[in-house]
PDB file of C-alpha atoms and ligand atoms in Angstrom:
ATOM      1  CA  MET A   1       0.105   0.090   0.094  1.00 78.00           C
ATOM      2  CA  ASN A   2       1.221   3.536  -0.647  1.00 94.00           C
ATOM      3  CA  VAL A   3       1.121   6.273   1.772  1.00 97.00           C
ATOM      4  CA  ALA A   4      -2.239   7.677   0.365  1.00 97.00           C
ATOM      5  CA  ALA A   5      -3.934   4.519   0.480  1.00 97.00           C
ATOM      6  CA  ARG A   6      -2.786   4.001   3.959  1.00 97.00           C
ATOM      7  CA  TYR A   7      -3.985   7.521   4.935  1.00 98.00           C
ATOM      8  CA  ALA A   8      -7.467   6.669   3.614  1.00 97.00           C
ATOM      9  CA  ALA A   9      -7.486   3.446   5.336  1.00 97.00           C
ATOM     10  CA  LEU A  10      -6.638   4.847   8.613  1.00 97.00           C
ATOM     11  CA  ARG A  11      -9.215   7.758   8.146  1.00 97.00           C
ATOM     12  CA  ALA A  12     -11.729   5.424   7.250  1.00 97.00           C
ATOM     13  CA  GLU A  13     -11.092   3.329  10.654  1.00 97.00           C
ATOM     14  CA  ILE A  14     -10.488   6.141  13.249  1.00 98.00           C
ATOM     15  CA  PRO A  15     -13.613   8.127  13.998  1.00 97.00           C
ATOM     16  CA  GLU A  16     -14.206  11.288  12.391  1.00 96.00           C
ATOM     17  CA  SER A  17     -14.075  13.243  15.451  1.00 97.00           C
ATOM     18  CA  VAL A  18     -10.471  11.850  16.387  1.00 98.00           C
ATOM     19  CA  THR A  19      -7.721  13.932  14.694  1.00 98.00           C
ATOM     20  CA  ILE A  20      -4.869  12.321  13.026  1.00 98.00           C
ATOM     21  CA  VAL A  21      -1.529  13.760  13.308  1.00 98.00           C
ATOM     22  CA  GLY A  22       1.175  12.157  10.967  1.00 98.00           C
ATOM     23  CA  VAL A  23       4.312  11.896  12.770  1.00 98.00           C
ATOM     24  CA  ALA A  24       7.054  12.927  10.036  1.00 96.00           C
ATOM     25  CA  LYS A  25      10.371  12.201  12.116  1.00 95.00           C
ATOM     26  CA  GLY A  26      12.783  10.278  10.123  1.00 94.00           C
ATOM     27  CA  GLN A  27      10.629   9.980   7.118  1.00 95.00           C
ATOM     28  CA  PRO A  28      11.290  11.163   3.732  1.00 94.00           C
ATOM     29  CA  VAL A  29       9.497  14.063   2.783  1.00 94.00           C
ATOM     30  CA  ALA A  30       8.088  12.903  -0.185  1.00 94.00           C
ATOM     31  CA  ARG A  31       6.098  10.340   1.977  1.00 95.00           C
ATOM     32  CA  VAL A  32       4.698  13.128   4.092  1.00 96.00           C
ATOM     33  CA  ARG A  33       3.818  15.444   0.981  1.00 96.00           C
ATOM     34  CA  GLU A  34       1.842  12.154  -0.446  1.00 96.00           C
ATOM     35  CA  ALA A  35      -0.247  12.086   2.584  1.00 97.00           C
ATOM     36  CA  VAL A  36      -0.681  15.739   2.622  1.00 97.00           C
ATOM     37  CA  SER A  37      -1.927  15.530  -0.645  1.00 96.00           C
ATOM     38  CA  ALA A  38      -4.521  12.884   0.364  1.00 97.00           C
ATOM     39  CA  GLY A  39      -5.729  15.087   2.834  1.00 97.00           C
ATOM     40  CA  LEU A  40      -3.660  14.812   6.043  1.00 98.00           C
ATOM     41  CA  GLY A  41      -3.825  18.285   7.444  1.00 97.00           C
ATOM     42  CA  GLU A  42      -1.609  17.890  10.674  1.00 98.00           C
ATOM     43  CA  ILE A  43       2.132  17.060  10.876  1.00 98.00           C
ATOM     44  CA  GLY A  44       4.042  15.995  14.148  1.00 98.00           C
ATOM     45  CA  GLU A  45       7.950  16.576  14.467  1.00 98.00           C
ATOM     46  CA  ASN A  46      10.269  15.642  17.176  1.00 97.00           C
ATOM     47  CA  TYR A  47      13.213  17.538  16.014  1.00 96.00           C
ATOM     48  CA  VAL A  48      13.710  21.539  15.123  1.00 96.00           C
ATOM     49  CA  GLN A  49      16.382  20.702  12.410  1.00 93.00           C
ATOM     50  CA  GLU A  50      14.499  18.189  10.678  1.00 92.00           C
ATOM     51  CA  ALA A  51      11.157  20.246  10.900  1.00 94.00           C
ATOM     52  CA  ARG A  52      12.797  23.280   9.355  1.00 93.00           C
ATOM     53  CA  ALA A  53      13.613  21.345   6.383  1.00 90.00           C
ATOM     54  CA  ALA A  54      10.605  19.356   6.117  1.00 90.00           C
ATOM     55  CA  PHE A  55       8.135  22.210   6.573  1.00 92.00           C
ATOM     56  CA  ALA A  56       9.868  24.221   3.894  1.00 90.00           C
ATOM     57  CA  ALA A  57       8.899  21.524   1.372  1.00 88.00           C
ATOM     58  CA  LEU A  58       5.444  21.034   2.401  1.00 92.00           C
ATOM     59  CA  PRO A  59       2.197  23.328   1.678  1.00 92.00           C
ATOM     60  CA  PRO A  60       0.570  24.713   4.778  1.00 92.00           C
ATOM     61  CA  VAL A  61      -0.411  22.127   7.405  1.00 96.00           C
ATOM     62  CA  ARG A  62      -0.983  22.390  11.199  1.00 98.00           C
ATOM     63  CA  ARG A  63       2.520  21.576  12.675  1.00 98.00           C
ATOM     64  CA  HIS A  64       2.692  20.086  16.038  1.00 98.00           C
ATOM     65  CA  PHE A  65       5.964  19.899  18.219  1.00 98.00           C
ATOM     66  CA  ILE A  66       6.131  16.449  20.036  1.00 98.00           C
ATOM     67  CA  GLY A  67       9.800  16.343  20.852  1.00 98.00           C
ATOM     68  CA  HIS A  68      11.497  17.153  24.254  1.00 97.00           C
ATOM     69  CA  VAL A  69      11.377  20.893  24.770  1.00 98.00           C
ATOM     70  CA  GLN A  70      14.906  22.420  25.212  1.00 96.00           C
ATOM     71  CA  ARG A  71      14.542  25.852  26.890  1.00 96.00           C
ATOM     72  CA  ASN A  72      17.409  27.203  24.136  1.00 96.00           C
ATOM     73  CA  LYS A  73      15.320  25.808  21.381  1.00 97.00           C
ATOM     74  CA  ALA A  74      12.232  27.513  22.548  1.00 98.00           C
ATOM     75  CA  ARG A  75      12.196  30.511  20.338  1.00 97.00           C
ATOM     76  CA  ALA A  76      12.917  28.130  17.219  1.00 97.00           C
ATOM     77  CA  ILE A  77      10.071  25.724  18.327  1.00 98.00           C
ATOM     78  CA  VAL A  78       7.840  28.989  18.583  1.00 98.00           C
ATOM     79  CA  GLU A  79       8.686  30.064  15.228  1.00 97.00           C
ATOM     80  CA  LEU A  80       8.192  26.813  13.458  1.00 97.00           C
ATOM     81  CA  PHE A  81       5.259  25.231  15.024  1.00 98.00           C
ATOM     82  CA  ASP A  82       1.608  26.126  15.498  1.00 98.00           C
ATOM     83  CA  VAL A  83       1.096  23.743  18.820  1.00 98.00           C
ATOM     84  CA  VAL A  84       3.529  22.449  21.202  1.00 98.00           C
ATOM     85  CA  GLN A  85       2.398  19.156  22.541  1.00 98.00           C
ATOM     86  CA  SER A  86       5.230  18.285  24.811  1.00 98.00           C
ATOM     87  CA  VAL A  87       5.247  20.750  27.935  1.00 98.00           C
ATOM     88  CA  ASP A  88       6.489  18.717  30.763  1.00 98.00           C
ATOM     89  CA  ARG A  89       7.761  21.075  33.163  1.00 98.00           C
ATOM     90  CA  LEU A  90       7.292  24.596  34.317  1.00 98.00           C
ATOM     91  CA  GLU A  91      10.811  25.933  32.870  1.00 98.00           C
ATOM     92  CA  ALA A  92      10.001  24.759  29.388  1.00 98.00           C
ATOM     93  CA  GLY A  93       6.461  26.292  29.384  1.00 98.00           C
ATOM     94  CA  LEU A  94       7.887  29.537  30.782  1.00 98.00           C
ATOM     95  CA  ALA A  95      10.548  29.698  27.961  1.00 98.00           C
ATOM     96  CA  LEU A  96       7.899  28.975  25.499  1.00 98.00           C
ATOM     97  CA  ALA A  97       5.522  31.667  26.830  1.00 98.00           C
ATOM     98  CA  GLU A  98       8.412  34.196  26.761  1.00 98.00           C
ATOM     99  CA  ALA A  99       9.385  33.221  23.154  1.00 98.00           C
ATOM    100  CA  ALA A 100       5.639  33.366  22.193  1.00 98.00           C
ATOM    101  CA  ARG A 101       5.187  36.891  23.976  1.00 98.00           C
ATOM    102  CA  ARG A 102       8.063  38.260  22.065  1.00 97.00           C
ATOM    103  CA  THR A 103       6.880  37.069  18.736  1.00 96.00           C
ATOM    104  CA  GLY A 104       3.205  38.227  19.342  1.00 96.00           C
ATOM    105  CA  LYS A 105       1.811  34.813  19.259  1.00 96.00           C
ATOM    106  CA  LEU A 106      -0.867  32.927  21.274  1.00 98.00           C
ATOM    107  CA  LEU A 107       0.607  29.461  21.566  1.00 98.00           C
ATOM    108  CA  PRO A 108      -1.602  26.245  22.037  1.00 98.00           C
ATOM    109  CA  VAL A 109       0.083  23.853  24.268  1.00 98.00           C
ATOM    110  CA  LEU A 110      -0.443  20.455  25.951  1.00 98.00           C
ATOM    111  CA  VAL A 111       0.851  19.243  29.193  1.00 98.00           C
ATOM    112  CA  GLN A 112       2.838  16.054  28.633  1.00 98.00           C
ATOM    113  CA  LEU A 113       2.047  13.298  31.036  1.00 98.00           C
ATOM    114  CA  ASN A 114       4.482  10.303  31.907  1.00 98.00           C
ATOM    115  CA  ILE A 115       2.104   7.103  32.207  1.00 97.00           C
ATOM    116  CA  SER A 116       4.910   4.706  31.359  1.00 94.00           C
ATOM    117  CA  PRO A 117       7.892   3.440  33.481  1.00 88.00           C
ATOM    118  CA  GLY A 118      10.132   3.498  30.581  1.00 88.00           C
ATOM    119  CA  GLU A 119       9.262   6.863  29.407  1.00 91.00           C
ATOM    120  CA  ARG A 120      12.028   9.648  30.298  1.00 93.00           C
ATOM    121  CA  PHE A 121       9.773  12.651  29.879  1.00 96.00           C
ATOM    122  CA  GLY A 122       6.498  13.924  30.956  1.00 98.00           C
ATOM    123  CA  CYS A 123       5.430  15.362  34.118  1.00 98.00           C
ATOM    124  CA  ARG A 124       3.877  13.039  36.929  1.00 97.00           C
ATOM    125  CA  PRO A 125       0.067  12.864  36.557  1.00 97.00           C
ATOM    126  CA  GLU A 126      -0.347  13.896  40.110  1.00 97.00           C
ATOM    127  CA  GLU A 127       1.595  17.288  39.323  1.00 98.00           C
ATOM    128  CA  ALA A 128      -0.116  17.970  35.886  1.00 98.00           C
ATOM    129  CA  GLU A 129      -3.020  19.971  37.198  1.00 98.00           C
ATOM    130  CA  ARG A 130      -0.625  22.232  38.911  1.00 98.00           C
ATOM    131  CA  LEU A 131       1.432  22.757  36.063  1.00 98.00           C
ATOM    132  CA  ALA A 132      -1.472  23.498  33.653  1.00 98.00           C
ATOM    133  CA  GLU A 133      -2.958  25.873  36.258  1.00 98.00           C
ATOM    134  CA  ARG A 134       0.452  27.906  36.265  1.00 98.00           C
ATOM    135  CA  LEU A 135       0.769  27.735  32.491  1.00 98.00           C
ATOM    136  CA  ARG A 136      -2.818  28.968  32.428  1.00 98.00           C
ATOM    137  CA  SER A 137      -1.593  32.286  33.856  1.00 98.00           C
ATOM    138  CA  GLU A 138       0.642  33.127  31.074  1.00 98.00           C
ATOM    139  CA  ALA A 139      -1.137  35.298  28.741  1.00 98.00           C
ATOM    140  CA  SER A 140       0.698  34.061  25.591  1.00 98.00           C
ATOM    141  CA  LEU A 141      -0.112  30.439  26.135  1.00 98.00           C
ATOM    142  CA  ARG A 142      -3.475  28.651  25.875  1.00 98.00           C
ATOM    143  CA  VAL A 143      -3.303  25.193  27.564  1.00 98.00           C
ATOM    144  CA  GLU A 144      -5.650  23.035  25.663  1.00 98.00           C
ATOM    145  CA  GLY A 145      -5.246  19.552  27.203  1.00 98.00           C
ATOM    146  CA  VAL A 146      -2.944  16.623  27.727  1.00 98.00           C
ATOM    147  CA  MET A 147      -0.574  14.441  25.566  1.00 98.00           C
ATOM    148  CA  ALA A 148       0.806  11.175  26.660  1.00 98.00           C
ATOM    149  CA  ILE A 149       3.021   8.289  25.232  1.00 98.00           C
ATOM    150  CA  GLY A 150       1.635   4.848  26.145  1.00 97.00           C
ATOM    151  CA  PRO A 151       4.054   2.026  27.423  1.00 95.00           C
ATOM    152  CA  PRO A 152       5.745   0.459  24.699  1.00 90.00           C
ATOM    153  CA  SER A 153       5.547  -3.442  24.308  1.00 79.00           C
ATOM    154  CA  ALA A 154       3.216  -3.498  27.332  1.00 82.00           C
ATOM    155  CA  SER A 155       0.062  -5.812  27.431  1.00 92.00           C
ATOM    156  CA  ARG A 156      -3.233  -4.788  26.258  1.00 93.00           C
ATOM    157  CA  GLY A 157      -4.131  -4.441  30.112  1.00 94.00           C
ATOM    158  CA  GLU A 158      -1.541  -2.429  30.970  1.00 95.00           C
ATOM    159  CA  ILE A 159      -1.959   0.098  27.979  1.00 96.00           C
ATOM    160  CA  GLU A 160      -5.555   0.406  29.241  1.00 97.00           C
ATOM    161  CA  ALA A 161      -4.461   1.010  32.717  1.00 97.00           C
ATOM    162  CA  ALA A 162      -2.149   3.758  31.576  1.00 97.00           C
ATOM    163  CA  PHE A 163      -4.541   5.382  29.074  1.00 98.00           C
ATOM    164  CA  GLU A 164      -7.092   5.483  31.927  1.00 98.00           C
ATOM    165  CA  ILE A 165      -4.726   7.668  34.079  1.00 98.00           C
ATOM    166  CA  ALA A 166      -4.066   9.987  30.981  1.00 98.00           C
ATOM    167  CA  ALA A 167      -7.837  10.406  30.544  1.00 98.00           C
ATOM    168  CA  LYS A 168      -8.551  11.078  34.279  1.00 98.00           C
ATOM    169  CA  THR A 169      -5.876  13.566  34.462  1.00 98.00           C
ATOM    170  CA  PHE A 170      -7.330  15.221  31.099  1.00 98.00           C
ATOM    171  CA  ALA A 171     -10.707  15.284  32.756  1.00 98.00           C
ATOM    172  CA  ARG A 172      -9.241  17.392  35.797  1.00 98.00           C
ATOM    173  CA  ILE A 173      -7.252  19.706  33.581  1.00 97.00           C
ATOM    174  CA  GLY A 174      -9.965  20.405  30.909  1.00 97.00           C
ATOM    175  CA  GLY A 175      -9.648  21.465  27.506  1.00 98.00           C
ATOM    176  CA  SER A 176     -10.416  20.079  23.984  1.00 98.00           C
ATOM    177  CA  THR A 177      -7.609  17.806  23.326  1.00 98.00           C
ATOM    178  CA  LEU A 178      -6.400  14.392  24.580  1.00 98.00           C
ATOM    179  CA  SER A 179      -3.395  13.546  22.429  1.00 99.00           C
ATOM    180  CA  LEU A 180      -3.122   9.797  23.066  1.00 98.00           C
ATOM    181  CA  GLY A 181      -2.351   6.746  20.720  1.00 98.00           C
ATOM    182  CA  MET A 182       0.143   5.801  18.295  1.00 98.00           C
ATOM    183  CA  SER A 183       0.692   3.204  15.607  1.00 97.00           C
ATOM    184  CA  GLY A 184       0.682   0.244  17.809  1.00 96.00           C
ATOM    185  CA  ASP A 185      -2.114   1.683  20.397  1.00 97.00           C
ATOM    186  CA  TRP A 186      -4.278   4.052  18.776  1.00 97.00           C
ATOM    187  CA  ARG A 187      -7.420   1.462  19.268  1.00 97.00           C
ATOM    188  CA  GLU A 188      -6.982   1.497  22.945  1.00 97.00           C
ATOM    189  CA  ALA A 189      -6.319   5.068  22.931  1.00 98.00           C
ATOM    190  CA  VAL A 190      -9.494   5.941  21.129  1.00 98.00           C
ATOM    191  CA  ARG A 191     -11.519   3.746  23.311  1.00 98.00           C
ATOM    192  CA  ALA A 192     -10.101   5.512  26.333  1.00 98.00           C
ATOM    193  CA  GLY A 193     -11.304   8.931  24.766  1.00 98.00           C
ATOM    194  CA  SER A 194      -8.357  10.270  22.741  1.00 98.00           C
ATOM    195  CA  THR A 195      -9.362  13.164  20.538  1.00 98.00           C
ATOM    196  CA  MET A 196      -6.165  13.034  18.555  1.00 98.00           C
ATOM    197  CA  VAL A 197      -3.793  10.263  17.566  1.00 98.00           C
ATOM    198  CA  ARG A 198      -0.089  10.438  16.444  1.00 98.00           C
ATOM    199  CA  ILE A 199       0.725   7.976  13.800  1.00 98.00           C
ATOM    200  CA  GLY A 200       4.096   7.558  12.210  1.00 98.00           C
ATOM    201  CA  THR A 201       5.299   4.294  10.861  1.00 97.00           C
ATOM    202  CA  MET A 202       1.753   2.945  10.280  1.00 97.00           C
ATOM    203  CA  LEU A 203       1.018   5.662   7.924  1.00 98.00           C
ATOM    204  CA  PHE A 204       4.374   6.463   6.384  1.00 97.00           C
ATOM    205  CA  GLY A 205       6.281   3.166   6.862  1.00 95.00           C
ATOM    206  CA  GLU A 206       9.434   2.262   8.725  1.00 94.00           C
ATOM    207  CA  ARG A 207      11.702   5.310   9.780  1.00 92.00           C
ATOM    208  CA  GLY A 208      15.169   5.861   8.368  1.00 80.00           C
ATOM    209  CA  GLN A 209      14.659   4.153   4.954  1.00 54.00           C
TER     210      GLN A 209
HETATM  211  C1  PLP B   1       7.387   8.696  17.058  1.00 66.04           C
HETATM  212  C2  PLP B   1       6.448   9.281  17.789  1.00 66.04           C
HETATM  213  C3  PLP B   1       5.140   8.885  17.492  1.00 66.04           C
HETATM  214  C4  PLP B   1       4.703   7.811  16.394  1.00 66.04           C
HETATM  215  O1  PLP B   1       5.141   6.885  16.667  1.00 66.04           O
HETATM  216  P1  PLP B   1       4.774   5.600  15.845  1.00 66.04           P
HETATM  217  O2  PLP B   1       4.860   4.343  16.454  1.00 66.04           O
HETATM  218  O3  PLP B   1       5.587   5.443  14.460  1.00 66.04           O
HETATM  219  O4  PLP B   1       3.303   5.772  15.213  1.00 66.04           O
HETATM  220  C5  PLP B   1       3.964   9.399  18.289  1.00 66.04           C
HETATM  221  N1  PLP B   1       4.224  10.156  19.245  1.00 66.04           N
HETATM  222  C6  PLP B   1       5.454  10.698  19.608  1.00 66.04           C
HETATM  223  C7  PLP B   1       5.698  11.715  20.935  1.00 66.04           C
HETATM  224  C8  PLP B   1       6.590  10.236  19.024  1.00 66.04           C
HETATM  225  O5  PLP B   1       7.910  10.585  19.297  1.00 66.04           O
END
C-alpha cells in the first residue's frame, strides 16, 4: 500500500471526531507530502532541525511539536510550530511563553504526562493539574489539554490502565485535546477517549529508509 492508501484506510477506521497527526520524524519528505496531498492536515515533528527542512518543502499544514522541549530551542520551536504538545515542566513552559510573547503569538500547548515506567519525559500525573494551572496564568499560552505516550511493548491491560490515568488527568485539567495513541496502540487510545492520535510508521512506513 502506498502512503495515500494507508492514510485513506486509517481515516476510514479512526472515528471522524479524532484528529490524525502524521508523525514525520525520520521520514522522507516525499512520503509526508503524499499524505498531505491525500488530505492529512496535521504534522508532528520531534526535532527542530528536521522540521525546518521538512516544513519548507510542504504545503501549509498544522504543525505540532512533539519532541523534548529544550529551553534554548524555545524561540525556534515557537517560530516553526503552531502547537507544542510536549510541555512537561514549568521551565519549558515559561521559555515557550516568553518566546511566544516576543513573537506576538498565542501558543496552544498540551501538558505531556508520564504514564509509562520506561518513559524519560513527561510530568507526573499528580503534578499535571498544578502545572496546567500555572501555565494558564501565562497570557501567551493556551493550555488545550494533555498528551501522553503509552507504555511500549506492554500488555493490552497495561496500556488500558495507563490510558485511563491519562484520560482521568485530562478530565481534571480540561480542554479540547487528549493526544493519545500511536501506531501500535491507537485503538486502545480511541476507546479511552483520545481526541487526537499521532501516527508515524503505520502511515509513512518504517523510519530511516
Ligand atoms: C515517534 C512518535 C510517535 C509516532 O510513533 P509511531 O509508533 O511511529 O506511530 C508519536 N508520538 C510521539 C511523541 C513520537 O515521538
